[in-house]
XYZ file of C-alpha atoms in Angstrom:
462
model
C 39.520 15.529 32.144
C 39.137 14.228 28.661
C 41.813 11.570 29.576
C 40.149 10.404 32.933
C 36.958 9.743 31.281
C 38.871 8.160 28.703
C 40.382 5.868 31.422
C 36.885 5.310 33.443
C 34.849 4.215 30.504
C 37.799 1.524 29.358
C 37.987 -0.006 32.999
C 34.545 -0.100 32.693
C 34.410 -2.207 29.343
C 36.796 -4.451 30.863
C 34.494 -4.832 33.527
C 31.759 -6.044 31.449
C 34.051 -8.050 29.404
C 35.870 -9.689 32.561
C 32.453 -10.604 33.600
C 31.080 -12.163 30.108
C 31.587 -15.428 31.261
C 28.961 -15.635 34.541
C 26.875 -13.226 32.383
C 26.801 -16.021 29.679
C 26.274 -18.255 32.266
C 23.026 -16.418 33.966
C 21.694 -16.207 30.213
C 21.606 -19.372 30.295
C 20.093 -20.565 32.861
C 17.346 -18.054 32.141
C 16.862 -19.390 28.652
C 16.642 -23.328 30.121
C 12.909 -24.679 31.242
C 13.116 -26.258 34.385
C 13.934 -29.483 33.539
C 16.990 -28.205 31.954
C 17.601 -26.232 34.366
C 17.348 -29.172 36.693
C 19.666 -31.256 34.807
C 22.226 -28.412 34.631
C 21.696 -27.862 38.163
C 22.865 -31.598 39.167
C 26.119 -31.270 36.653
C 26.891 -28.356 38.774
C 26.417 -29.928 41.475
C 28.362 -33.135 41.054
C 31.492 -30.874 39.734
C 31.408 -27.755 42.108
C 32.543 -28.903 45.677
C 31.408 -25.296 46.840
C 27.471 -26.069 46.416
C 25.704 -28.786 47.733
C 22.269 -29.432 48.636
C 20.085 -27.738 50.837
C 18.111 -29.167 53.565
C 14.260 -27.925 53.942
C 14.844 -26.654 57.096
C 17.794 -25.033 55.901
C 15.712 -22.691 52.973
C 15.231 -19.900 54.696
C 18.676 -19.730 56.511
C 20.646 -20.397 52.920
C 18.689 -16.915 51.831
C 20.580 -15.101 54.007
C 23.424 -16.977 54.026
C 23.790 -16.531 50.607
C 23.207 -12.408 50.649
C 25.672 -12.007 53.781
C 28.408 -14.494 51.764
C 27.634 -12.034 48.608
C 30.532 -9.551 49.929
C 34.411 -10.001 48.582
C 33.549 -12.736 46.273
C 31.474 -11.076 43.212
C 32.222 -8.433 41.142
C 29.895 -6.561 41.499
C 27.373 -5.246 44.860
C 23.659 -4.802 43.281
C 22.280 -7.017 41.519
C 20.664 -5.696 38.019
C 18.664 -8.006 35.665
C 19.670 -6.304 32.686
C 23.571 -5.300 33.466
C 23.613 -9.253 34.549
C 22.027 -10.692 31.528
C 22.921 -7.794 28.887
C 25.069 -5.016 30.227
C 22.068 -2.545 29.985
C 19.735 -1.071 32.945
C 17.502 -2.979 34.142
C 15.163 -3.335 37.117
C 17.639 -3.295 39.490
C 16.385 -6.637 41.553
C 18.152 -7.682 44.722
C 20.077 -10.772 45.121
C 18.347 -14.421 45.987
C 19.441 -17.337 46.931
C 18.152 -20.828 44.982
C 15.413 -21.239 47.756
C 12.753 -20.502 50.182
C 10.226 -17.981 48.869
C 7.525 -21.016 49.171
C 4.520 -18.189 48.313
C 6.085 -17.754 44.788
C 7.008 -21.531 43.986
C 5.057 -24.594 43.463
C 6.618 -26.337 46.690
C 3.942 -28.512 48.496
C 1.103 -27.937 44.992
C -0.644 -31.235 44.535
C 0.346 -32.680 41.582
C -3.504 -32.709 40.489
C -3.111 -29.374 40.296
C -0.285 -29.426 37.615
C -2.092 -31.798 35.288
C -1.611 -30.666 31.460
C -2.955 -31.701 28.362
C -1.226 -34.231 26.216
C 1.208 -32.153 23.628
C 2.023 -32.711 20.567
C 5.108 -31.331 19.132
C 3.976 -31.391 15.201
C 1.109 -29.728 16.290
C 2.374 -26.990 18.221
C 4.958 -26.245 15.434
C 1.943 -25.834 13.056
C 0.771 -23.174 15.720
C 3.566 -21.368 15.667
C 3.378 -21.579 11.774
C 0.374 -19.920 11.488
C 1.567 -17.729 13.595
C 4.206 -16.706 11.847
C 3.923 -13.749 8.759
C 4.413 -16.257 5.762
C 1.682 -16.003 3.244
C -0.448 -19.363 1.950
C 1.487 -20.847 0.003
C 3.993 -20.710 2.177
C 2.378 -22.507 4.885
C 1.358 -25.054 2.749
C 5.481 -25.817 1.917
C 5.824 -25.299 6.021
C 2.920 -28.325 6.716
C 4.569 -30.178 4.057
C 8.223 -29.732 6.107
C 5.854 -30.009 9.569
C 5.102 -33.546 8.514
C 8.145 -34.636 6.910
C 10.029 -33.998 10.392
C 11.682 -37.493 11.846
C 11.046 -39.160 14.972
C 13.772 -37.213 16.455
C 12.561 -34.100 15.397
C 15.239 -33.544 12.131
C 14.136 -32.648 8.772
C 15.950 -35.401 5.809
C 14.516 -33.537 3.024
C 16.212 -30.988 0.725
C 14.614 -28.126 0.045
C 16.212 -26.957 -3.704
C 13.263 -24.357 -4.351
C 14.084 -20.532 -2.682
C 10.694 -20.549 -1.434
C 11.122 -23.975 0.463
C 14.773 -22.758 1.611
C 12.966 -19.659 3.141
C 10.539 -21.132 4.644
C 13.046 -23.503 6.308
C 14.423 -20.653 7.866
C 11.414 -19.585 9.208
C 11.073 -23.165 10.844
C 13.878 -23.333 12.282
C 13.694 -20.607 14.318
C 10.834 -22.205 16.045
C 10.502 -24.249 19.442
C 11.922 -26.092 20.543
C 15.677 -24.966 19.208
C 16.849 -27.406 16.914
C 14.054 -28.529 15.304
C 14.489 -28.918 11.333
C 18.554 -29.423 11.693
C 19.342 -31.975 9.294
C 22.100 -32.819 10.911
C 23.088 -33.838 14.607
C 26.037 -30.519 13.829
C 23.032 -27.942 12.302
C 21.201 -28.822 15.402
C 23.521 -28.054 18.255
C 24.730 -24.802 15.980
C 20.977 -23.862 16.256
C 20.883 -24.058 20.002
C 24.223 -22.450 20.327
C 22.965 -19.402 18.435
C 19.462 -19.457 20.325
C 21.389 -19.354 23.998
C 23.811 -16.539 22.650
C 27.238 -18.644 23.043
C 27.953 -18.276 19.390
C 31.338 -16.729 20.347
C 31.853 -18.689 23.577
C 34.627 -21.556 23.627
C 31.818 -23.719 23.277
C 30.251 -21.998 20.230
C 33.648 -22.082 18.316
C 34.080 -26.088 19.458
C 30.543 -26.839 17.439
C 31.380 -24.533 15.042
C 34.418 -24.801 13.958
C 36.073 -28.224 15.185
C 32.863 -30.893 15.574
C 35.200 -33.368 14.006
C 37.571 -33.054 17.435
C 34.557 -33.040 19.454
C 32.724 -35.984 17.945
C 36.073 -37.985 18.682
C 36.497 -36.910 22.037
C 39.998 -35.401 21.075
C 39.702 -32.945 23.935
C 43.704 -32.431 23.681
C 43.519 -31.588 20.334
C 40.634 -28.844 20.946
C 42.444 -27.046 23.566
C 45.911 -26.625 21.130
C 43.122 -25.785 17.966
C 41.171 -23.420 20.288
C 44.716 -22.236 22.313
C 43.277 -22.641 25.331
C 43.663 -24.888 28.344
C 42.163 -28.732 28.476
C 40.350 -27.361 31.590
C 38.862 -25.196 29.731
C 37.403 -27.459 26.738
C 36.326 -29.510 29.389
C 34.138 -26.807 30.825
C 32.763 -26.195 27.484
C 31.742 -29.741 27.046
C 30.204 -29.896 30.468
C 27.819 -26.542 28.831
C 27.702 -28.574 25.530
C 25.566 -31.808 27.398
C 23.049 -28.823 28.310
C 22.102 -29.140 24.421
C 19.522 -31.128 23.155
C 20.756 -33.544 20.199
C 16.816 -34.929 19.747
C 14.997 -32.107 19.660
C 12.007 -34.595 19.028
C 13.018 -36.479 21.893
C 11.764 -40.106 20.167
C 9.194 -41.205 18.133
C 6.479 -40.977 21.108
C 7.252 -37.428 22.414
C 7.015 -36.028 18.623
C 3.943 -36.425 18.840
C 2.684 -36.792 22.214
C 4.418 -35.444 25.523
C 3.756 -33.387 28.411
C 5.773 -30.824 29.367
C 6.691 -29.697 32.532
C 5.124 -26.013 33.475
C 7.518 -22.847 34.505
C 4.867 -21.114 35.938
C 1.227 -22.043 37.310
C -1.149 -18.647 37.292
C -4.192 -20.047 39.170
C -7.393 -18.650 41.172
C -6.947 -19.609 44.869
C -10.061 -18.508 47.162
C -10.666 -15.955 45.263
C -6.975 -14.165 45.049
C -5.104 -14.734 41.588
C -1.295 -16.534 42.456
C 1.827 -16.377 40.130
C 3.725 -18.955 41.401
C 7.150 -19.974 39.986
C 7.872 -23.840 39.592
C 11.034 -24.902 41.215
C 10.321 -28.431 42.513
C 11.808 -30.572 39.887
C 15.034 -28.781 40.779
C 17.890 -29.286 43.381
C 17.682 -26.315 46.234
C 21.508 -25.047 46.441
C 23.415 -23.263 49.165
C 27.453 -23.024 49.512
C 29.318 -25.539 51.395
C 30.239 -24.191 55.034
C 32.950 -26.398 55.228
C 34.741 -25.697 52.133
C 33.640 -21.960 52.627
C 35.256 -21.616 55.822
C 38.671 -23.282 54.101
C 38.573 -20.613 51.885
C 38.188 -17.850 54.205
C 41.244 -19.525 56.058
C 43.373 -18.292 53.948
C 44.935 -21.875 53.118
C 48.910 -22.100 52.196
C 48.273 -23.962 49.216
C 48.410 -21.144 46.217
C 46.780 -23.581 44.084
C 44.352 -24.798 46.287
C 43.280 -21.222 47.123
C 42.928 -20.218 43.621
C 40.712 -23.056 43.152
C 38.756 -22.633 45.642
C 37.932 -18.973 44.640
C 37.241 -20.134 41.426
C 34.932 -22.657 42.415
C 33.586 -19.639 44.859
C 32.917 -17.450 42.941
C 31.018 -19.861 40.206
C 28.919 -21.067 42.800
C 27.793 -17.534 43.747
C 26.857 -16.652 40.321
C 25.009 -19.846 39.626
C 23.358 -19.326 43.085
C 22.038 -15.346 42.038
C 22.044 -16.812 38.341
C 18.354 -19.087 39.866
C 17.511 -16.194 41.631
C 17.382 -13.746 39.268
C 15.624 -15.786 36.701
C 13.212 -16.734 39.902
C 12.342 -13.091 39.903
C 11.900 -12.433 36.325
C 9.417 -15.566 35.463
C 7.544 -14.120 38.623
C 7.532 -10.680 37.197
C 6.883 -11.653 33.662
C 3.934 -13.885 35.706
C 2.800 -10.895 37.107
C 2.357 -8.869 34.212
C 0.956 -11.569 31.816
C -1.802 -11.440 34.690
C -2.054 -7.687 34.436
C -2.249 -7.328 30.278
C -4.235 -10.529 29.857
C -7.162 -10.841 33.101
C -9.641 -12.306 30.576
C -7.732 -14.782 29.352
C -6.900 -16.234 32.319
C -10.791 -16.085 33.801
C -12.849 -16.652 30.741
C -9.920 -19.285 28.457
C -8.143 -18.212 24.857
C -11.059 -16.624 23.008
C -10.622 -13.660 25.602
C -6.907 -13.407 24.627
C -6.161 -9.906 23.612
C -3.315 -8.404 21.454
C -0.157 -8.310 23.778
C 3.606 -8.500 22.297
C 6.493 -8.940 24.168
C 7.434 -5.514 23.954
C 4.164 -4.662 26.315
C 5.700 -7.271 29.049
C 9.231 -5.825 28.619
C 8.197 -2.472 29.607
C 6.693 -3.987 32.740
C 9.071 -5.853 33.742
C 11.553 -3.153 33.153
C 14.079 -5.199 30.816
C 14.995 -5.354 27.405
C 13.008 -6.785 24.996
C 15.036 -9.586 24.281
C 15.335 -10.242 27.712
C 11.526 -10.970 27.754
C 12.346 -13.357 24.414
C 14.784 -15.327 26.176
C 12.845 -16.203 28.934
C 9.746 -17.306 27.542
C 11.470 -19.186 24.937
C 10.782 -22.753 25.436
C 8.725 -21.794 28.311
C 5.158 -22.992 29.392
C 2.966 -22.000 31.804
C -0.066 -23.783 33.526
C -3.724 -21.972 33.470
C -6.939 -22.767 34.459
C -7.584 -23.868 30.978
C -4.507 -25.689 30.467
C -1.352 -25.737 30.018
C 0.090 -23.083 27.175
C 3.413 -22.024 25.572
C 4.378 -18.797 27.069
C 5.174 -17.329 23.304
C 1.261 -18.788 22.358
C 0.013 -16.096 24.891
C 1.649 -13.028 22.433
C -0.817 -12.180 19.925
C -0.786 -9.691 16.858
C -3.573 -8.281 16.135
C -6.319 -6.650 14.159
C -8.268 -3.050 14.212
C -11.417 -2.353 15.897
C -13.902 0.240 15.357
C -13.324 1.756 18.788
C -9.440 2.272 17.980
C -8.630 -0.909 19.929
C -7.191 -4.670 19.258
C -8.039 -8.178 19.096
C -5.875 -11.038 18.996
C -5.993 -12.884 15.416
C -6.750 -15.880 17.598
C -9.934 -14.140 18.733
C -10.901 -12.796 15.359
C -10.387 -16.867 14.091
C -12.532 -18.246 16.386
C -15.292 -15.330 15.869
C -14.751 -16.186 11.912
C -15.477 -19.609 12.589
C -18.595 -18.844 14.483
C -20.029 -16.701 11.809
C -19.593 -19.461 9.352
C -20.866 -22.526 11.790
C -24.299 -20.256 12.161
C -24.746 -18.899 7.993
C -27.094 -20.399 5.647
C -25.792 -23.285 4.286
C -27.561 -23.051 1.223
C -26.334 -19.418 0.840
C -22.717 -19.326 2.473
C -20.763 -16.187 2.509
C -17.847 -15.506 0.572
C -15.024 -13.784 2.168
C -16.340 -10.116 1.470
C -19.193 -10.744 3.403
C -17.353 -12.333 6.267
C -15.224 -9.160 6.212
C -18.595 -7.457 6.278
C -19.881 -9.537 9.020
C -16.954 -9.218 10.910
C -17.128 -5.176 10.535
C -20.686 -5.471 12.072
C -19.247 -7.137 15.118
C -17.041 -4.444 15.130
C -13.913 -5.585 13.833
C -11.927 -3.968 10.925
C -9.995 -6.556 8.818
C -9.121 -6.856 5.060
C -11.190 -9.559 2.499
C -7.629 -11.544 1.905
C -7.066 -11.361 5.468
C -10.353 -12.946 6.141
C -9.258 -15.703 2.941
C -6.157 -16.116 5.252
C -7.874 -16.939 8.550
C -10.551 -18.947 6.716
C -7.691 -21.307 5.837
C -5.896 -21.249 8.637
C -9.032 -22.489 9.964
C -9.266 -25.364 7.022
C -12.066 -23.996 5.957
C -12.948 -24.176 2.093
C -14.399 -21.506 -0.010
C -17.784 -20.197 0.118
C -18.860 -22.440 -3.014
C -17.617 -25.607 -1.800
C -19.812 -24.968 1.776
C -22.821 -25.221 -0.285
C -25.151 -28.313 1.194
């Protein structure tokens, strides 16, 4: 008995592990905004003869195409979020092909509709630094670095201090992934780690042999790595996904718009989550070479190739699907936690972590953290990171939260209305504050107050 279950729970593991590559693969594609995903989307198409492009008319039909064409090519039936994307249980979501489903994309929105803000990059990473736990003087040295970034988004400095070397750390696990390398290696190593391919071929090839890369020594790789040219060539191909600006230029650090993953707007009256999959090419498999396949051709290499090819082009086709349905769930329960936000704009925004979403959604935490990484979505107030919408927060007197956000702009509101000849100092604000029924520490106060660039009570004198 012992033995059996022994046996059972090793072919399992060699289940999961025979199917770490397509897993890796779906990761990623969840991880990628849409245009990234778009891009990766057209290198699979050029170098996959089993996909090509699907016709409009054809959306609908390639759904079930793709379900029916499901059986005797993957390795596994159901389709789970979490078993797909980390071997754990998940929500259990059936299988979807890379189109149709027009009521949960932005096919046919006006593009007045999807207008968004200019964006700076410099000052979104100073959002996400005051978001972050460091304490003042800390975000003073993270400014400093903020503004010391080049036009490509890489940091020339050298931090000798501990403090600045800590902070740096901090920073660089911000968005975009990459940002604060100081070198063109640091920054595709940062990526690498973010997506999760550390220990992929691809991982080891920036990690271990950039030299070979950055000469293009591709034979060379595959005897370093011991593995076949084919397959250092595949790793490059997953490489180019990689962004080696993360600034993107001088102009887009520090203005560019980025392109929304998901638009939650009012529509007569009815609230819509709507996934955007425009900018990206609609998939299906290739009858023709499908039907060769199913032929049963005498060719033993041009079978096995074709399986391959098969078999990669199903699990890039449920690969969009499944990250389809999870933006549209993680949509869907943004909506649910955050209602005010999205009717009355950010000073509604209430305390919500991504732990909150996760249990919605029925995946992993880090699940959730993949797929808002890099992520925006488009509100009727604009357009907003997806990680800007999770907000710690502070006590109330009722037992409740508020978003710091909230409590900021509240802070500020006290202080625009005071008497200028008498300011209040911090205790009072926390006093003030307490009357509006919010519980928060004098330092903390101090710390929003600068945040806020505020100065001291004494200096506000007029």
């Amino acid at each position: 008995m012992v033995g059996r279950l022994l046996l059972k729970q090793t072919l399992e593991m060699q289940q999961k592990l025979a199917m770490s590559p397509q897993m890796l693969q779906a990761l990623g594609l969840l991880q990628l905004p849409v245009m990234e995903l778009s891009m990766a989307l057209q290198t699979e198409l050029q170098e996959n003869p089993l996909l090509e492009m699907a016709e409009d008319h054809e959306e609908d039909h390639g759904t079930e195409q793709s379900q029916s064409e499901d059986q005797g090519l993957t390795p596994s039936g159901e389709w789970d979020a979490e078993a797909f994307y980390a071997g754990e249980a998940g929500i259990g979501e059936r299988s979807f092909a890379s189109s149709g489903h027009r009521t949960e994309t932005q096919e046919g929105m006006p593009i007045e509709n999807l207008a968004a803000p200019i964006y700076a990059l410099r000052d979104d990473l100073r959002l996400q630094l005051y978001g972050s736990d460091l304490n003042e003087h800390e975000l003073e040295i993270g400014t400093y670095l903020i503004d010391c970034l080049d036009e490509y988004g890489y940091l020339r400095e050298e931090c000798s201090c501990l403090t600045a070397q800590h902070v740096l750390e901090v920073l660089k696990t911000f968005e975009p992934a990459g940002v604060f390398a100081s070198s063109l290696r640091e920054c595709m190593q940062l990526q690498i780690e973010r997506r999760g391919w550390t220990d992929t071929v691809a991982g080891r090839i920036i990690g271990q042999h950039f030299e070979l890369l950055s000469g293009g020594r591709f034979s060379e790789l595959a005897a370093a790595l011991g593995v076949s040219r084919a397959t250092v060539l595949d790793a490059v191909a997953q490489i180019r996904q990689l962004q080696p600006r993360p600034g993107a230029g001088g102009r887009d650090l520090e203005a560019s718009v980025p392109y929304p993953d998901l638009t939650i707007l009012e529509r007569d009256g009815r609230w819509e989550v709507m996934v955007n999959e425009s900018p990206y090419p609609r998939l299906k498999l290739s009858p023709y070479y499908y039907s060769l396949l199913q032929s049963n051709p005498e060719d033993p290499k041009l079978k096995v190739y074709l399986r391959e090819k098969a078999e990669r082009a199903q699990w890039i086709l449920k690969a969009i699907g499944q990250r389809r349905a999870t933006l549209l769930k993680i949509g869907q329960a943004l909506l649910e936690l955050q209602p005010a936000f999205f009717i009355a704009g950010p000073a509604a925004l209430k305390v919500m972590t991504q732990a909150d979403v996760a249990e919605i959604v029925e995946v992993h935490v880090s699940t959730i953290s993949r797929a808002v990484a890099g992520k925006y979505v488009q509100t009727p107030f604009g357009l907003f990171s997806l990680r800007a919408l999770f907000q710690s927060g502070v006590d109330t007197k009722t037992g409740g939260d508020r978003a710091s956000g909230s409590v900021k702009r509240m802070l500020k509101e006290i202080i625009a209305v005071e008497d200028p000849k008498h300011p209040l100092n911090d205790e009072q604000l926390a006093a003030a504050l307490k009357k509006a029924g919010l519980v928060i520490a004098r330092r903390t106060v101090t710390k929003y107050r600068r945040e806020l660039g505020m100065p001291a009570a004494r200096l506000r004198i007029k």
